[in-house]
mmCIF file of C-alpha atoms in Angstrom:
data_model
loop_
_atom_site.group_PDB
_atom_site.id
_atom_site.type_symbol
_atom_site.label_atom_id
_atom_site.label_comp_id
_atom_site.label_asym_id
_atom_site.label_seq_id
_atom_site.Cartn_x
_atom_site.Cartn_y
_atom_site.Cartn_z
ATOM 1 C CA MET A 20 1.459 -24.040 10.031
ATOM 2 C CA ILE A 21 5.111 -25.103 9.748
ATOM 3 C CA ARG A 22 5.588 -23.031 6.586
ATOM 4 C CA SER A 23 4.011 -20.023 8.286
ATOM 5 C CA LEU A 24 6.297 -20.376 11.317
ATOM 6 C CA ALA A 25 9.346 -20.741 9.086
ATOM 7 C CA PHE A 26 8.401 -17.689 7.061
ATOM 8 C CA ASN A 27 7.699 -15.594 10.161
ATOM 9 C CA LEU A 28 11.118 -16.453 11.539
ATOM 10 C CA TYR A 29 12.723 -15.541 8.214
ATOM 11 C CA PHE A 30 10.691 -12.324 7.926
ATOM 12 C CA TYR A 31 11.200 -10.929 11.422
ATOM 13 C CA VAL A 32 14.884 -11.828 11.682
ATOM 14 C CA GLY A 33 15.519 -10.415 8.215
ATOM 15 C CA THR A 34 13.565 -7.272 9.033
ATOM 16 C CA LEU A 35 15.510 -6.765 12.256
ATOM 17 C CA ILE A 36 18.814 -7.087 10.403
ATOM 18 C CA ALA A 37 17.605 -4.664 7.707
ATOM 19 C CA ALA A 38 16.478 -2.189 10.389
ATOM 20 C CA ILE A 39 19.886 -2.298 12.099
ATOM 21 C CA LEU A 40 21.615 -1.712 8.766
ATOM 22 C CA GLY A 41 19.134 1.069 8.073
ATOM 23 C CA ILE A 42 19.968 2.863 11.305
ATOM 24 C CA LEU A 43 23.651 2.705 10.377
ATOM 25 C CA LEU A 44 22.833 4.334 7.027
ATOM 26 C CA VAL A 45 20.649 7.118 8.456
ATOM 27 C CA PRO A 46 23.582 9.539 9.153
ATOM 28 C CA ILE A 47 24.661 9.395 5.496
ATOM 29 C CA PRO A 48 23.452 12.649 3.865
ATOM 30 C CA THR A 49 21.983 10.989 0.763
ATOM 31 C CA PRO A 50 19.042 8.544 1.060
ATOM 32 C CA VAL A 51 20.149 6.565 -2.008
ATOM 33 C CA LEU A 52 21.798 3.719 -0.077
ATOM 34 C CA LEU A 53 18.876 3.468 2.340
ATOM 35 C CA ARG A 54 16.398 3.308 -0.542
ATOM 36 C CA GLY A 55 18.477 0.551 -2.088
ATOM 37 C CA LEU A 56 18.374 -1.355 1.200
ATOM 38 C CA LEU A 57 14.567 -1.009 1.306
ATOM 39 C CA HIS A 58 14.243 -2.315 -2.254
ATOM 40 C CA TYR A 59 16.454 -5.367 -1.762
ATOM 41 C CA TRP A 60 14.942 -6.155 1.655
ATOM 42 C CA ALA A 61 11.495 -6.108 0.000
ATOM 43 C CA ARG A 62 12.694 -8.407 -2.773
ATOM 44 C CA ALA A 63 14.100 -10.794 -0.164
ATOM 45 C CA VAL A 64 10.733 -10.819 1.641
ATOM 46 C CA VAL A 65 8.886 -11.576 -1.613
ATOM 47 C CA TRP A 66 11.335 -14.427 -2.274
ATOM 48 C CA GLY A 67 10.647 -15.806 1.208
ATOM 49 C CA MET A 68 6.886 -15.479 0.741
ATOM 50 C CA ARG A 69 7.064 -17.726 -2.310
ATOM 51 C CA TRP A 70 9.744 -20.269 -1.462
ATOM 52 C CA ILE A 71 9.332 -20.506 2.319
ATOM 53 C CA GLY A 72 5.727 -19.496 2.978
ATOM 54 C CA GLY A 73 4.239 -20.900 -0.232
ATOM 55 C CA MET A 74 2.588 -17.541 -1.042
ATOM 56 C CA LYS A 75 2.724 -17.120 -4.805
ATOM 57 C CA VAL A 76 1.861 -13.522 -5.681
ATOM 58 C CA GLU A 77 1.521 -12.703 -9.373
ATOM 59 C CA VAL A 78 2.149 -9.131 -10.513
ATOM 60 C CA ARG A 79 -0.076 -8.088 -13.396
ATOM 61 C CA GLY A 80 -0.439 -4.972 -15.511
ATOM 62 C CA ARG A 81 3.172 -3.847 -15.397
ATOM 63 C CA HIS A 82 2.584 -2.189 -18.780
ATOM 64 C CA ASN A 83 0.214 0.227 -16.999
ATOM 65 C CA LEU A 84 3.029 1.351 -14.693
ATOM 66 C CA PRO A 85 5.236 4.077 -16.226
ATOM 67 C CA ARG A 86 8.910 3.167 -16.088
ATOM 68 C CA HIS A 87 9.885 6.595 -14.792
ATOM 69 C CA GLY A 88 8.221 8.909 -12.285
ATOM 70 C CA PRO A 89 6.691 10.934 -11.025
ATOM 71 C CA VAL A 90 3.691 8.610 -10.750
ATOM 72 C CA LEU A 91 0.727 8.504 -8.359
ATOM 73 C CA LEU A 92 -0.399 5.047 -7.241
ATOM 74 C CA ALA A 93 -3.667 4.475 -5.341
ATOM 75 C CA ASN A 94 -3.605 1.075 -3.667
ATOM 76 C CA LYS A 95 -6.015 -1.320 -2.017
ATOM 77 C CA HIS A 96 -4.622 -2.071 1.444
ATOM 78 C CA HIS A 97 -5.097 -5.679 2.582
ATOM 79 C CA SER A 98 -1.894 -6.442 4.378
ATOM 80 C CA GLU A 99 1.445 -5.419 5.813
ATOM 81 C CA CYS A 100 2.965 -6.889 2.676
ATOM 82 C CA ASP A 101 1.145 -4.580 0.206
ATOM 83 C CA GLY A 102 3.848 -1.966 0.576
ATOM 84 C CA ILE A 103 6.566 -4.616 0.553
ATOM 85 C CA LEU A 104 5.348 -5.903 -2.811
ATOM 86 C CA LEU A 105 5.356 -2.378 -4.231
ATOM 87 C CA ALA A 106 8.819 -1.619 -2.822
ATOM 88 C CA ALA A 107 10.111 -4.822 -4.422
ATOM 89 C CA GLU A 108 8.752 -3.707 -7.810
ATOM 90 C CA ILE A 109 9.602 0.009 -7.649
ATOM 91 C CA PRO A 110 12.995 1.189 -6.361
ATOM 92 C CA GLY A 111 12.861 4.496 -4.493
ATOM 93 C CA ILE A 112 9.082 4.488 -4.012
ATOM 94 C CA ALA A 113 7.650 7.129 -1.646
ATOM 95 C CA PHE A 114 4.805 5.960 0.587
ATOM 96 C CA VAL A 115 2.227 8.195 2.229
ATOM 97 C CA ALA A 116 2.409 6.991 5.851
ATOM 98 C CA LEU A 117 0.600 7.885 9.052
ATOM 99 C CA GLN A 118 2.534 10.437 11.075
ATOM 100 C CA GLU A 119 2.390 8.133 14.133
ATOM 101 C CA LEU A 120 4.965 5.876 12.451
ATOM 102 C CA PHE A 121 7.438 8.757 12.343
ATOM 103 C CA ARG A 122 7.338 9.018 16.138
ATOM 104 C CA TYR A 123 8.830 5.564 16.730
ATOM 105 C CA PRO A 124 12.508 6.008 17.691
ATOM 106 C CA LEU A 125 14.100 3.726 15.090
ATOM 107 C CA ILE A 126 11.424 3.439 12.400
ATOM 108 C CA GLY A 127 10.809 7.185 12.435
ATOM 109 C CA ALA A 128 14.450 8.031 11.792
ATOM 110 C CA ILE A 129 14.545 5.641 8.829
ATOM 111 C CA LEU A 130 11.276 6.991 7.378
ATOM 112 C CA TYR A 131 12.553 10.571 7.661
ATOM 113 C CA ARG A 132 15.786 9.693 5.873
ATOM 114 C CA LEU A 133 13.849 7.803 3.174
ATOM 115 C CA GLN A 134 11.801 11.008 2.697
ATOM 116 C CA MET A 135 8.491 9.218 3.023
ATOM 117 C CA ILE A 136 5.374 11.391 3.093
ATOM 118 C CA ARG A 137 3.743 11.758 6.498
ATOM 119 C CA VAL A 138 0.062 12.514 6.917
ATOM 120 C CA ASP A 139 -2.511 12.879 9.680
ATOM 121 C CA THR A 140 -5.790 11.385 8.405
ATOM 122 C CA CYS A 141 -7.754 13.651 10.772
ATOM 123 C CA GLY A 142 -5.780 16.803 10.040
ATOM 124 C CA GLY A 143 -8.186 18.716 7.779
ATOM 125 C CA GLY A 144 -7.100 21.551 5.489
ATOM 126 C CA LYS A 145 -3.788 22.232 7.214
ATOM 127 C CA GLU A 146 -2.791 18.591 6.867
ATOM 128 C CA ARG A 147 -3.695 18.670 3.167
ATOM 129 C CA GLU A 148 -1.191 21.496 2.785
ATOM 130 C CA ASN A 149 1.494 19.432 4.530
ATOM 131 C CA LEU A 150 0.652 16.414 2.376
ATOM 132 C CA ALA A 151 0.944 18.527 -0.775
ATOM 133 C CA GLN A 152 4.304 19.939 0.356
ATOM 134 C CA PHE A 153 5.923 16.571 1.076
ATOM 135 C CA ALA A 154 4.395 14.995 -2.029
ATOM 136 C CA LYS A 155 5.695 17.846 -4.183
ATOM 137 C CA ARG A 156 9.223 17.064 -2.964
ATOM 138 C CA ALA A 157 8.824 13.432 -4.029
ATOM 139 C CA CYS A 158 7.266 14.490 -7.328
ATOM 140 C CA ASP A 159 10.100 16.905 -8.115
ATOM 141 C CA SER A 160 12.622 14.105 -7.577
ATOM 142 C CA GLY A 161 10.750 11.878 -10.043
ATOM 143 C CA ARG A 162 9.624 9.241 -7.545
ATOM 144 C CA HIS A 163 6.575 6.989 -7.629
ATOM 145 C CA ILE A 164 4.168 8.011 -4.832
ATOM 146 C CA ALA A 165 1.913 5.368 -3.252
ATOM 147 C CA ILE A 166 -1.130 6.230 -1.143
ATOM 148 C CA TYR A 167 -3.877 4.075 0.406
ATOM 149 C CA PRO A 168 -7.135 5.989 -0.213
ATOM 150 C CA GLU A 169 -9.081 4.104 2.481
ATOM 151 C CA GLY A 170 -6.485 4.881 5.141
ATOM 152 C CA HIS A 171 -6.880 1.508 6.863
ATOM 153 C CA LEU A 172 -6.021 -2.141 6.410
ATOM 154 C CA MET A 173 -9.117 -3.891 5.054
ATOM 155 C CA ALA A 174 -10.038 -7.575 5.058
ATOM 156 C CA PRO A 175 -10.659 -9.165 1.628
ATOM 157 C CA GLY A 176 -14.196 -8.364 0.555
ATOM 158 C CA GLU A 177 -14.433 -5.189 2.640
ATOM 159 C CA ARG A 178 -13.971 -1.548 1.751
ATOM 160 C CA GLU A 179 -13.832 1.720 3.663
ATOM 161 C CA ARG A 180 -14.911 5.214 2.712
ATOM 162 C CA TYR A 181 -12.284 6.556 0.303
ATOM 163 C CA ARG A 182 -10.552 9.660 1.695
ATOM 164 C CA SER A 183 -10.172 12.702 -0.529
ATOM 165 C CA GLY A 184 -6.427 13.181 0.026
ATOM 166 C CA ILE A 185 -5.689 11.268 -3.181
ATOM 167 C CA PHE A 186 -7.852 13.714 -5.162
ATOM 168 C CA TYR A 187 -5.952 16.748 -3.882
ATOM 169 C CA LEU A 188 -2.638 15.133 -4.822
ATOM 170 C CA TYR A 189 -4.065 14.269 -8.247
ATOM 171 C CA ARG A 190 -5.273 17.851 -8.723
ATOM 172 C CA ASP A 191 -2.331 19.749 -7.241
ATOM 173 C CA LEU A 192 0.418 17.648 -8.822
ATOM 174 C CA ASN A 193 -1.521 17.339 -12.111
ATOM 175 C CA LEU A 194 -0.607 13.667 -12.430
ATOM 176 C CA PRO A 195 -2.698 10.729 -13.648
ATOM 177 C CA VAL A 196 -3.413 8.092 -11.005
ATOM 178 C CA THR A 197 -2.693 4.385 -11.472
ATOM 179 C CA PRO A 198 -5.143 2.302 -9.374
ATOM 180 C CA VAL A 199 -3.687 -0.863 -7.833
ATOM 181 C CA ALA A 200 -5.917 -3.837 -6.964
ATOM 182 C CA THR A 201 -4.937 -6.843 -4.854
ATOM 183 C CA SER A 202 -6.077 -10.139 -3.382
ATOM 184 C CA VAL A 203 -3.007 -10.648 -1.179
ATOM 185 C CA GLY A 204 -5.150 -10.496 1.953
ATOM 186 C CA LEU A 205 -6.235 -14.050 1.172
ATOM 187 C CA LEU A 206 -2.731 -15.185 2.147
ATOM 188 C CA TRP A 207 -1.499 -12.502 4.548
ATOM 189 C CA ASN A 208 -4.556 -10.785 5.993
ATOM 190 C CA ARG A 209 -3.833 -7.431 7.606
ATOM 191 C CA ARG A 210 -1.437 -8.051 10.526
ATOM 192 C CA ASP A 211 -2.243 -11.724 11.005
ATOM 193 C CA TRP A 212 0.521 -13.856 12.475
ATOM 194 C CA TRP A 213 -0.511 -16.949 10.512
ATOM 195 C CA LYS A 214 0.043 -16.817 6.777
ATOM 196 C CA LYS A 215 -1.598 -19.148 4.268
ATOM 197 C CA PRO A 216 0.089 -20.772 1.271
ATOM 198 C CA GLY A 217 -1.724 -20.253 -2.004
ATOM 199 C CA ARG A 218 -2.188 -17.855 -4.919
ATOM 200 C CA ALA A 219 -2.799 -14.122 -4.933
ATOM 201 C CA ALA A 220 -2.187 -11.209 -7.274
ATOM 202 C CA ILE A 221 -1.647 -7.495 -7.429
ATOM 203 C CA GLU A 222 -2.649 -5.647 -10.570
ATOM 204 C CA PHE A 223 -1.695 -2.226 -11.887
ATOM 205 C CA LEU A 224 -4.781 -0.893 -13.680
ATOM 206 C CA PRO A 225 -5.041 1.666 -16.509
ATOM 207 C CA ALA A 226 -4.343 5.185 -15.264
ATOM 208 C CA ILE A 227 -7.100 7.705 -14.617
ATOM 209 C CA GLU A 228 -6.428 10.772 -16.728
ATOM 210 C CA THR A 229 -5.976 14.254 -15.287
ATOM 211 C CA GLY A 230 -8.604 16.993 -15.267
ATOM 212 C CA LEU A 231 -11.585 15.232 -13.674
ATOM 213 C CA ASP A 232 -13.748 16.865 -11.022
ATOM 214 C CA LYS A 233 -13.652 15.455 -7.491
ATOM 215 C CA ALA A 234 -16.891 13.448 -7.594
ATOM 216 C CA THR A 235 -16.098 11.848 -10.952
ATOM 217 C CA PHE A 236 -12.507 11.058 -10.013
ATOM 218 C CA MET A 237 -13.376 9.505 -6.632
ATOM 219 C CA ARG A 238 -16.153 7.391 -8.157
ATOM 220 C CA ARG A 239 -13.918 6.095 -10.967
ATOM 221 C CA LEU A 240 -11.055 5.370 -8.581
ATOM 222 C CA GLU A 241 -13.174 3.409 -6.114
ATOM 223 C CA ASP A 242 -14.997 1.478 -8.840
ATOM 224 C CA ALA A 243 -11.723 0.535 -10.538
ATOM 225 C CA ILE A 244 -9.927 -0.619 -7.370
ATOM 226 C CA GLU A 245 -12.862 -2.408 -5.754
ATOM 227 C CA THR A 246 -14.132 -4.153 -8.896
ATOM 228 C CA ALA A 247 -10.678 -5.417 -9.834
ATOM 229 C CA SER A 248 -9.862 -6.473 -6.250
ATOM 230 C CA ASP A 249 -13.160 -8.358 -5.975
ATOM 231 C CA ARG A 250 -12.372 -10.088 -9.276
ATOM 232 C CA LEU A 251 -8.888 -11.090 -8.097
ATOM 233 C CA ILE A 252 -10.294 -12.378 -4.793
ATOM 234 C CA ALA A 253 -12.831 -14.546 -6.600
ATOM 235 C CA GLU A 254 -10.229 -15.845 -9.052
ATOM 236 C CA CYS A 255 -7.554 -16.657 -6.483
ATOM 237 C CA SER A 256 -9.921 -18.121 -3.877
ATOM 238 C CA GLY A 257 -12.069 -20.113 -6.274
ATOM 239 C CA ARG A 258 -15.205 -18.570 -4.775
ATOM 240 C CA PRO A 259 -17.978 -16.836 -6.762
ATOM 241 C CA TYR A 260 -17.582 -13.130 -7.417
ATOM 242 C CA ALA A 261 -18.970 -11.042 -4.544
ATOM 243 C CA PRO A 262 -18.928 -7.218 -4.412
ATOM 244 C CA SER A 263 -17.119 -5.749 -1.426
ATOM 245 C CA GLN A 264 -19.091 -4.493 1.570
ATOM 246 C CA LEU A 265 -18.714 -1.045 3.049
ATOM 247 C CA VAL A 266 -17.317 -1.031 6.591
ATOM 248 C CA LEU A 267 -17.458 1.997 8.876
ATOM 249 C CA ARG A 268 -14.893 2.330 11.649
ATOM 250 C CA SER A 269 -15.611 4.206 14.834
ATOM 251 C CA GLN A 270 -13.110 6.942 15.713
ATOM 252 C CA GLY A 271 -10.302 5.613 17.888
ATOM 253 C CA GLN A 272 -11.108 1.999 17.028
ATOM 254 C CA LEU A 273 -9.620 1.607 13.592
ATOM 255 C CA GLY A 274 -9.599 -2.157 13.797
ATOM 256 C CA ILE A 275 -13.322 -2.558 14.533
ATOM 257 C CA GLY A 276 -15.963 -2.064 11.898
ATOM 258 C CA GLN A 277 -19.666 -2.586 11.303
ATOM 259 C CA PRO A 278 -20.564 -3.815 7.793
ATOM 260 C CA ILE A 279 -23.246 -1.862 5.989
ATOM 261 C CA THR A 280 -26.004 -4.159 4.756
ATOM 262 C CA ALA A 281 -25.873 -3.044 1.143
ATOM 263 C CA PRO A 282 -22.761 -4.268 -0.762
ATOM 264 C CA ARG A 283 -21.426 -2.712 -3.921
ATOM 265 C CA ALA A 284 -23.420 -3.579 -6.975
ATOM 266 C CA ALA A 285 -21.834 -6.185 -9.220
ATOM 267 C CA PRO A 286 -20.426 -4.776 -12.459
#
């Protein structure tokens, strides 16, 4: 509990300072300095997770991550810190973020200047066009693009229906997709205040090649992310392997779900 309190103090004070510095950098025409601030803030958070909070997160599969972009990353989303871990590893990363975040007075200005990719998960065909437009800008500048196919924060051992936005990016940008698995929710679960010391991992998996049809691509992506995440959860928790369970979320209540009785089949 003491380590969690100490880390929270470090995290929120550090984040506030970084946000103030970020606002000061927003008027600068180029986003380079702001992207540098994001990268080094993320690295400072990862340092604090390990040495203050006792959260030791191993990064695996770096050889599966191309050194230079553009790259599409499809990530399991356990925690607020998923994106932080990626930002610490990949300078200049472009995240696909919910458009609601862009409406916050301070955060929105920073996200706009960072040229993050905004999306409305309920937007339909028109929103897919907007997603493709903003993603094309990031692609043309050679950036890594990270998207969460489920669209929600999920507890360890749970999964949501994978949205098709990742397929349209994969098809329209003609880029392979690197799946990213994680077990970090064991230590920092979604937006929980209390963090737990221990071990976790994120893993960059072999890329899915271009040219697949939608059904094949979505099935391979989900199987890769969920199977690897379930394996990491079992390894880091010391519990037996258990396939993730599908959770459906009612519209307007994104934090409440009802598990479906049938889990994924074990590999």
